[in-house]
Short mmCIF file of C-alpha atoms and ligand atoms in Angstrom, two decimals:
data_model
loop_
_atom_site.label_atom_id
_atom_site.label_comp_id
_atom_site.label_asym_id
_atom_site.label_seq_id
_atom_site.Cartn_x
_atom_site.Cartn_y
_atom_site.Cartn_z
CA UNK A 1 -31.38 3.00 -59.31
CA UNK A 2 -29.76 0.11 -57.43
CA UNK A 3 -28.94 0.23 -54.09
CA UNK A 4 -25.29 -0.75 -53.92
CA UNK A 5 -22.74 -3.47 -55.63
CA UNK A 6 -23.07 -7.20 -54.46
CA UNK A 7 -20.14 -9.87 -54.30
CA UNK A 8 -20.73 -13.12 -53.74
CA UNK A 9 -18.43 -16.36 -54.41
CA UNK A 10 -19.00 -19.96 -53.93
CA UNK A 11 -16.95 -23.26 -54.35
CA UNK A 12 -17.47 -25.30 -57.39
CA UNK A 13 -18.73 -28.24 -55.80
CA UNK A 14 -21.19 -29.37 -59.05
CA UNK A 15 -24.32 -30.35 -58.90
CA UNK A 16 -26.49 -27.59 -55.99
CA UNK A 17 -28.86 -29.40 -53.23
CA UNK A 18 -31.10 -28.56 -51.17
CA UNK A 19 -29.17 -26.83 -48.78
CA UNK A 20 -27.42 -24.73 -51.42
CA UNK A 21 -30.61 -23.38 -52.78
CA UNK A 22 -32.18 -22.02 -49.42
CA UNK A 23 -29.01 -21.19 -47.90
CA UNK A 24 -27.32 -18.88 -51.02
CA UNK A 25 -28.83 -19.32 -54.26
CA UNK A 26 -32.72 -17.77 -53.64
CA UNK A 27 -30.51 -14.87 -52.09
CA UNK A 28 -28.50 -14.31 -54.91
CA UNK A 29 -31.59 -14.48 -57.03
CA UNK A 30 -33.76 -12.43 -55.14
CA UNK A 31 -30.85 -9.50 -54.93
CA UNK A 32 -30.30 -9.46 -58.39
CA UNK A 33 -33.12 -6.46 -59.10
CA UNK A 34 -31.90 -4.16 -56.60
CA UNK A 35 -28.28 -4.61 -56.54
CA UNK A 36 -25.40 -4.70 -59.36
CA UNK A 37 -24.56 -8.28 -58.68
CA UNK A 38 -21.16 -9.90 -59.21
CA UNK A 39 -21.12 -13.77 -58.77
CA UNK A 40 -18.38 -15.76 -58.74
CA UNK A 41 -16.87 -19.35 -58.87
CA UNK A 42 -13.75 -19.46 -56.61
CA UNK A 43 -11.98 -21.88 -58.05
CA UNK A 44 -8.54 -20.92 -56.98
CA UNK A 45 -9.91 -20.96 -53.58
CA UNK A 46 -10.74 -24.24 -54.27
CA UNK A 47 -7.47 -25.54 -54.83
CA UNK A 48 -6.41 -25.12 -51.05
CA UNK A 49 -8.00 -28.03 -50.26
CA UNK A 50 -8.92 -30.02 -53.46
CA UNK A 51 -7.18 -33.08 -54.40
CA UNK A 52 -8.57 -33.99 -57.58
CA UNK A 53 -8.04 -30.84 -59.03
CA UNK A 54 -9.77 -32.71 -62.88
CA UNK A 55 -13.13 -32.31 -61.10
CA UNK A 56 -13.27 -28.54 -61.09
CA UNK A 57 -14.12 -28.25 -64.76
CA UNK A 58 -16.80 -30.42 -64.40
CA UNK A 59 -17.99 -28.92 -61.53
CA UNK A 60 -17.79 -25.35 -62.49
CA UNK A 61 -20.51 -26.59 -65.43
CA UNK A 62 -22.46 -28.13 -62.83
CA UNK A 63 -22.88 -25.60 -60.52
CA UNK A 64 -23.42 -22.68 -63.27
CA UNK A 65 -26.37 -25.06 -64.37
CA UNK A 66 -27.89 -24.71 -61.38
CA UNK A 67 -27.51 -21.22 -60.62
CA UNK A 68 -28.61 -20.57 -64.43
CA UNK A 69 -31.60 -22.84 -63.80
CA UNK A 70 -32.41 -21.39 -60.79
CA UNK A 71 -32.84 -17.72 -61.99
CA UNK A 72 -29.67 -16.24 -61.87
CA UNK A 73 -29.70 -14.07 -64.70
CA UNK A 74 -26.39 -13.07 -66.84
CA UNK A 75 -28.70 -10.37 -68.10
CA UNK A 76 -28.47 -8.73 -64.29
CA UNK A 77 -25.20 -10.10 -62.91
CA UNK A 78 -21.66 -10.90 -63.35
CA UNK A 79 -21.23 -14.76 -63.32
CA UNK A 80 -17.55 -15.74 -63.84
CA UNK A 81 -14.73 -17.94 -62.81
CA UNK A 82 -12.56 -16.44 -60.58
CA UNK A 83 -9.12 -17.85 -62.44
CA UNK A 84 -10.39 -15.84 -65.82
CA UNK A 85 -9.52 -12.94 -64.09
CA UNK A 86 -6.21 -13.33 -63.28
CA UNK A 87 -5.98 -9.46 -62.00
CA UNK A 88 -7.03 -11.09 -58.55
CA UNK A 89 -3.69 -13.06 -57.80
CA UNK A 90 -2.15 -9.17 -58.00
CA UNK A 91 -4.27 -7.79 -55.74
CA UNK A 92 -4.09 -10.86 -53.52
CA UNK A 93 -0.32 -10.23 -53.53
CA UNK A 94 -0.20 -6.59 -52.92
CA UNK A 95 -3.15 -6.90 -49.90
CA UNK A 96 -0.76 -9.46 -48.73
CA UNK A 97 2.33 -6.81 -47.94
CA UNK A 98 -0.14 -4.75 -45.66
CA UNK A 99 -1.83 -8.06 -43.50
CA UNK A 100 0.64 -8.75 -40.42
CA UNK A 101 0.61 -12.35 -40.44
CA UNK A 102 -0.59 -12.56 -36.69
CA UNK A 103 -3.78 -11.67 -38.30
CA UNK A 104 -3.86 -14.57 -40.30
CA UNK A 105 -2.57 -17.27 -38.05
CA UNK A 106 -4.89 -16.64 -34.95
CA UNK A 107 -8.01 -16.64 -37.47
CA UNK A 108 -10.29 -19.79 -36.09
CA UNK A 109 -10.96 -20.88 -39.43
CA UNK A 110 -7.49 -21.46 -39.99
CA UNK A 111 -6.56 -23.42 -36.98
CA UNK A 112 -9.44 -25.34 -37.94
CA UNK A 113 -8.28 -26.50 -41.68
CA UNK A 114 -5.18 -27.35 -39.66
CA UNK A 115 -7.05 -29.29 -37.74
CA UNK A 116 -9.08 -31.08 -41.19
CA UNK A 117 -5.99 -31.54 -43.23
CA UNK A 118 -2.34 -31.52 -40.95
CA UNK A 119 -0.62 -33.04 -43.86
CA UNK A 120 -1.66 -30.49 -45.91
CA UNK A 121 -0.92 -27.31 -44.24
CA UNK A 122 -0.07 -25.04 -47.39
CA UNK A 123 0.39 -21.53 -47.50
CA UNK A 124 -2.94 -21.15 -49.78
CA UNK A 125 -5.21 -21.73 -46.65
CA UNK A 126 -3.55 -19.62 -44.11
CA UNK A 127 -3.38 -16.52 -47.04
CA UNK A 128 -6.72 -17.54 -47.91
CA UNK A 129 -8.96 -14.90 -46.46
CA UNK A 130 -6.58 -12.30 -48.12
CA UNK A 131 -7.66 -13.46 -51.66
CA UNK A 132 -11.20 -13.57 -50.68
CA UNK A 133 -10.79 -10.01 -49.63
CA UNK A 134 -9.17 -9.38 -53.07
CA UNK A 135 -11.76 -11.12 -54.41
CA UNK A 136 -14.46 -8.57 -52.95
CA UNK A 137 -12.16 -5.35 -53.23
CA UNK A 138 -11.37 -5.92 -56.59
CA UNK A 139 -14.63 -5.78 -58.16
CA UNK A 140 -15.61 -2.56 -55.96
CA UNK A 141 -18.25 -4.29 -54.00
CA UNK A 142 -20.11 -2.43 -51.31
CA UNK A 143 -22.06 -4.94 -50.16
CA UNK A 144 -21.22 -8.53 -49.13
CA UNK A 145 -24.51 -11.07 -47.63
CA UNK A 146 -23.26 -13.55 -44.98
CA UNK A 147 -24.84 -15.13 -42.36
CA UNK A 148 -24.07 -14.11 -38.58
CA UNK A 149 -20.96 -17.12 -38.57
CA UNK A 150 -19.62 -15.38 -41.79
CA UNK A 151 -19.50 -11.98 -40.66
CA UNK A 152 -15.99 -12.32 -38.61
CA UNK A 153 -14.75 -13.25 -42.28
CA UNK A 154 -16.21 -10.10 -43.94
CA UNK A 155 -14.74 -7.46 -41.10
CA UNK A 156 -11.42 -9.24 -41.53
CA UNK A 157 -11.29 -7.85 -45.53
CA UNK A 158 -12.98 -4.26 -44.27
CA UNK A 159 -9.63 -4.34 -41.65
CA UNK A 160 -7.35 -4.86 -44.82
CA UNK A 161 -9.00 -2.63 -46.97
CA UNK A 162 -8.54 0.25 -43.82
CA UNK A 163 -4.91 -0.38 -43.71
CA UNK A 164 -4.26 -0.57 -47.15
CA UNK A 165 -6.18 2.74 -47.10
CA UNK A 166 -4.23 4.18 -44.30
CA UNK A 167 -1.26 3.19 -46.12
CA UNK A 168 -1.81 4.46 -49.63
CA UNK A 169 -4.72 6.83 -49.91
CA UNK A 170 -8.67 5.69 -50.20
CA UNK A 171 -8.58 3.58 -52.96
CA UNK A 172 -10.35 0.46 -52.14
CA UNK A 173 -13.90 0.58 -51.44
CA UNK A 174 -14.41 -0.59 -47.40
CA UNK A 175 -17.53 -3.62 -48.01
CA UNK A 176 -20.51 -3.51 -45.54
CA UNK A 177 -21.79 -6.71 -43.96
CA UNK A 178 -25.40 -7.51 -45.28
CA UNK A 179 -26.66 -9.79 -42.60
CA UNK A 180 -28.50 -12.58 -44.29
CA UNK A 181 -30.70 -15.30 -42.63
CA UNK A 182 -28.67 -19.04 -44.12
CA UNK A 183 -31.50 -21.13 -42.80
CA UNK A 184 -29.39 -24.52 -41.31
CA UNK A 185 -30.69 -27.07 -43.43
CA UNK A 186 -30.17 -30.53 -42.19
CA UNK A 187 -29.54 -33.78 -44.29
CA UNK A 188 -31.80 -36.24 -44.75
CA UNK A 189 -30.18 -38.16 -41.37
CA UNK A 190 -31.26 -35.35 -39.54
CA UNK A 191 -28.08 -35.07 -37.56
CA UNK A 192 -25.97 -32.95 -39.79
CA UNK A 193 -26.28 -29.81 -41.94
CA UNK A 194 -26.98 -31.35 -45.65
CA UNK A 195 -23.59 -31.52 -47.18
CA UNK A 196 -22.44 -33.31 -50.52
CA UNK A 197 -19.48 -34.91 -48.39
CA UNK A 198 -22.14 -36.46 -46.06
CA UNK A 199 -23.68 -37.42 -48.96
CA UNK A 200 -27.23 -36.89 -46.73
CA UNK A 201 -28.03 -34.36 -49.47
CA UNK A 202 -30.90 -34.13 -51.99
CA UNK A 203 -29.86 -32.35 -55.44
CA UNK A 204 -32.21 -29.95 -57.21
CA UNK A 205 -32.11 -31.85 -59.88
CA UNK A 206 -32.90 -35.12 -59.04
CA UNK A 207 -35.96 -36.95 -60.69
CA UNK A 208 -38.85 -37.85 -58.81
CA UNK A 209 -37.93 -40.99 -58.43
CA UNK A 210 -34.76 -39.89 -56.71
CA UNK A 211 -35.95 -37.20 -54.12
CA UNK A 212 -38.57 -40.32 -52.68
CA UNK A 213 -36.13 -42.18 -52.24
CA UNK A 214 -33.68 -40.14 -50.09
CA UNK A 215 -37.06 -38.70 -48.39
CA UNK A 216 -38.06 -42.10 -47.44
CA UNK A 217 -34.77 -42.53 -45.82
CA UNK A 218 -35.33 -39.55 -43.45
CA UNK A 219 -35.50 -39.78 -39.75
CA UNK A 220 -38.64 -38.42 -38.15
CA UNK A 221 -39.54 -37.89 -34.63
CA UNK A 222 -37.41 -40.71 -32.94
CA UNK A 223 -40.34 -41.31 -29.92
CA UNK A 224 -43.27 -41.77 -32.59
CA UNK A 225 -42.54 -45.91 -32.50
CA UNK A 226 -46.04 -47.09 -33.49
CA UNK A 227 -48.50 -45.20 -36.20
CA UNK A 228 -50.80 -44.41 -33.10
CA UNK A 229 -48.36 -42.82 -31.33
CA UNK A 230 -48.97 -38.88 -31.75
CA UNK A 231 -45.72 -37.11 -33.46
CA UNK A 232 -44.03 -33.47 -32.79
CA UNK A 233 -43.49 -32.20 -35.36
CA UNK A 234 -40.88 -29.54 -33.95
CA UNK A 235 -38.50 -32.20 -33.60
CA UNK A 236 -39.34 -33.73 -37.10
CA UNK A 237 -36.82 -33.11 -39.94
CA UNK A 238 -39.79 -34.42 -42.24
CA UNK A 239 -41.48 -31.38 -40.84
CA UNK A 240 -38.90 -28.92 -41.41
CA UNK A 241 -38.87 -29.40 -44.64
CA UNK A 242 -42.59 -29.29 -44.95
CA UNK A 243 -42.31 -25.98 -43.89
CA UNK A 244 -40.10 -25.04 -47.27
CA UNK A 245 -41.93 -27.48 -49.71
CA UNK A 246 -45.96 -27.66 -48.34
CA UNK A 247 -46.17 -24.16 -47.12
CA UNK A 248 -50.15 -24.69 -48.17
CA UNK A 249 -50.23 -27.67 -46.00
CA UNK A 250 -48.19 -27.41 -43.13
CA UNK A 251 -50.95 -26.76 -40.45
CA UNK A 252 -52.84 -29.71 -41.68
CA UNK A 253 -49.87 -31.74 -41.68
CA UNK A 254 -48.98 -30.59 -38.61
CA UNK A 255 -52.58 -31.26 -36.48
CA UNK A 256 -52.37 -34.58 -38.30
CA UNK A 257 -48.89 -35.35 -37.17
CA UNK A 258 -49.68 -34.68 -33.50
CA UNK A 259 -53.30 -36.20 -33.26
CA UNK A 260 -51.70 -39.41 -35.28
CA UNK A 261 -53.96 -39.05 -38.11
CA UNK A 262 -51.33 -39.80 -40.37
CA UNK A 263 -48.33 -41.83 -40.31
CA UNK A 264 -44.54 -41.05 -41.10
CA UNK A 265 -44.56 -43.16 -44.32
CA UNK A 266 -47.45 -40.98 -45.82
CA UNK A 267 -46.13 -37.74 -44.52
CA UNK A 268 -43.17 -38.67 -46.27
CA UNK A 269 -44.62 -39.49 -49.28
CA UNK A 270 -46.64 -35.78 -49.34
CA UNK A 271 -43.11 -34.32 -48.68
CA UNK A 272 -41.43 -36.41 -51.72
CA UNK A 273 -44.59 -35.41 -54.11
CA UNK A 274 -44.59 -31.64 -52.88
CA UNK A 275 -40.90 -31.73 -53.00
CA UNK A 276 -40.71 -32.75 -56.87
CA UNK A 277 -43.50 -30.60 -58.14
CA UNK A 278 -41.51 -27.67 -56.31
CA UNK A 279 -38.75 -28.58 -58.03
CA UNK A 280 -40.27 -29.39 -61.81
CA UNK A 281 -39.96 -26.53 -63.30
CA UNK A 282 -36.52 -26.42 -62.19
CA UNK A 283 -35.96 -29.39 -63.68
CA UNK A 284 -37.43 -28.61 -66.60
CA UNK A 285 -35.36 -25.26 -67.31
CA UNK A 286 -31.80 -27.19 -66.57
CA UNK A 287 -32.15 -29.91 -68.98
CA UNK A 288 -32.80 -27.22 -71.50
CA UNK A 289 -29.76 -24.99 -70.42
CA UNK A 290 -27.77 -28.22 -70.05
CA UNK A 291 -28.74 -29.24 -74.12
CA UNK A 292 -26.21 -26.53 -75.17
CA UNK A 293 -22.72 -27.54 -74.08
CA UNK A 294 -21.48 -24.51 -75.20
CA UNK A 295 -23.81 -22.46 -73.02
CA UNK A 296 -22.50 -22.02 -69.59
CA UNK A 297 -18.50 -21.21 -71.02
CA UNK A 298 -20.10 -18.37 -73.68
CA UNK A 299 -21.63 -16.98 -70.27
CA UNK A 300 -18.75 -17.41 -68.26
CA UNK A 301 -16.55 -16.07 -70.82
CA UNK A 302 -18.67 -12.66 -71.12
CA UNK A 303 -18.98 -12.59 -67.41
CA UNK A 304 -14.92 -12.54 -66.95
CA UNK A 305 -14.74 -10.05 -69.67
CA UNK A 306 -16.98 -7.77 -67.82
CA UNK A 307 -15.39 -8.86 -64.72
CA UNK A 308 -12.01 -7.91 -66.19
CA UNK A 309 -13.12 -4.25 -67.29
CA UNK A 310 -13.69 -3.74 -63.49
CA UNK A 311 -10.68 -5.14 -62.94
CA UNK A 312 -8.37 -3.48 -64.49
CA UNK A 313 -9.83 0.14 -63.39
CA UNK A 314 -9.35 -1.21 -59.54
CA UNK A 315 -5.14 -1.99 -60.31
CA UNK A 316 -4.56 1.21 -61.89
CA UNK A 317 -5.76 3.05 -59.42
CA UNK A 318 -4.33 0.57 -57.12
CA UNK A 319 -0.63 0.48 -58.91
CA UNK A 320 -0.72 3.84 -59.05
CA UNK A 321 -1.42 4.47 -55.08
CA UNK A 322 1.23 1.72 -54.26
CA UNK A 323 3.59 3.76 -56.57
CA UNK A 324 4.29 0.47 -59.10
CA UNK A 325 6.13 1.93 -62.02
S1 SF4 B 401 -46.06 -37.55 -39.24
FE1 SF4 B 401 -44.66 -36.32 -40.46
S2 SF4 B 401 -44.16 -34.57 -39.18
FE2 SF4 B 401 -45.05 -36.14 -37.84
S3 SF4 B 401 -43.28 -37.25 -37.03
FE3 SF4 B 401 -44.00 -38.36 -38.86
S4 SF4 B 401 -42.81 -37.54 -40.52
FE4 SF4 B 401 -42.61 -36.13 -38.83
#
């Protein structure tokens, strides 16, 4: 018996790092046995601030890849594209009749995309948290996991859903915020959260080669000048990610770190080798998923059937409340 219906959508933004996988993708693995689990790639939400619009193919591939790799099962979930499902551009354009456009225009996140992209202020970013709550109404979820920044986001579509309800009659299903710890992982400059556009990122599936030499690169404790100086390890990116990668380790590491009985270039080097071995079978499991180019569209395209069935239950009921002949 599960305990509720799970929606989830993410950006296709291609190949997953670091930061992906311990922010959203262990979640969306780990809630796959005890909720029904819908997962999907928003590419229309995408194209609000997408240039290059020939890189979303790619990247939708990309991204499944990982997800598959990772253990996201289309045994357990739902894994589609959001565009196969057209049925969510309806109910994007009905929920848009009952939203009072003060709502939309005072949201934060929107003044701050106007802020990002003034020349490109287009009416897909101010309307966009209406089609995310389509997005999560349509498929009947009950559940949605954000972290504590997301949240305002989530009670925004629970506000639509109780005034299309008010409106017409209970017919969409009111989501309840699943609060979910998004650890803040930082790129490898340790200034910023790791992020593809920073490019301070470390992909899943980069060789072993590749992850020592982007760990290499990372800033440690900025006071530890010399080797004899002792570190802290509390201010130590390196360390951080010790704590994800050498769980077995990480009090050794860290008495060595503060008594200077090892330096930053070898504490690296532990990270880079713990980091890849983490990260083998991974590896190992995408290059086989990748070998079938046909792979990731047959799931996708049985995921937006199922998607679809769902669907098209949620507009009848929902043409039929709105009193569309
Ligand atoms: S020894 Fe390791 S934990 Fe300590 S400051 Fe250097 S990199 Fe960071």
């Amino acid at each position: 018996m599960k305990k509720g219906k799970v929606f989830s959508g993410a950006r296709p933004t291609g190949r997953q790092h670091i930061g992906n996988y311990l922010g959203a993708i262990r979640n969306y693995v780990a809630l796959q046995d005890d909720y029904d689990c819908v997962y999907c790639v928003v590419d229309l939400h995408a194209l609000t601030t997408l240039t290059d619009t020939q890189v979303l193919k790619t990247n939708t591939r990309e991204m499944v890849l990982d997800w598959l790799a990772a253990g996201m099962d289309p045994e357990k979930s739902i894994i589609f594209v959001q565009s196969h499902v057209p049925q969510v551009t309806e109910l994007h354009t009905i929920l848009s009749m009952v939203t009072p456009m003060g709502w939309l225009t005072r949201l934060p996140t929107f003044k701050e995309k106007v802020r990002l992209q003034p020349d490109n202020v287009n009416y897909g970013l101010l309307g966009y948290p209406v089609l995310m709550a389509a997005d999560i109404t349509l498929y009947k979820a009950d559940t949605v996991p954000v972290g504590e920044d997301q949240a305002p986001h989530l009670e925004f579509t629970r506000e639509i859903v109780r005034r299309f309800n008010h409106h017409f009659g209970p017919t969409l299903v009111e989501p309840q915020i699943k609060l979910t710890p998004f650890p803040r992982v930082m790129g490898v400059d340790g200034v910023n959260k790791m992020s593809k556009s920073l490019d301070n990122h470390i992909e899943l599936a980069s060789s072993p080669e590749e992850i020592e030499r982007r760990v290499m690169t990372m800033v440690t404790d900025p006071q530890r000048r010399y080797r004899t100086d002792p570190g802290r390890p509390e201010v130590c990116n390196v360390f951080s990610f010790h704590g994800f990668f050498s769980p077995q380790q990480i009090e050794e590491i860290e008495g060595q770190c503060r008594n200077a009985e090892i330096g930053c270039v070898e504490c690296k080097r532990v990270l880079a080798r713990n980091l890849a071995a983490s990260l083998a079978p991974f590896r190992e499991q995408r290059a086989k998923l990748a070998a079938d180019p046909k792979l990731v569209w047959d799931i996708l395209e049985d995921g937006a059937s199922r998607a679809r069935a769902v669907a098209d239950e949620t507009m009848a009921e929902v043409r039929a409340r709105v009193g569309l002949p």
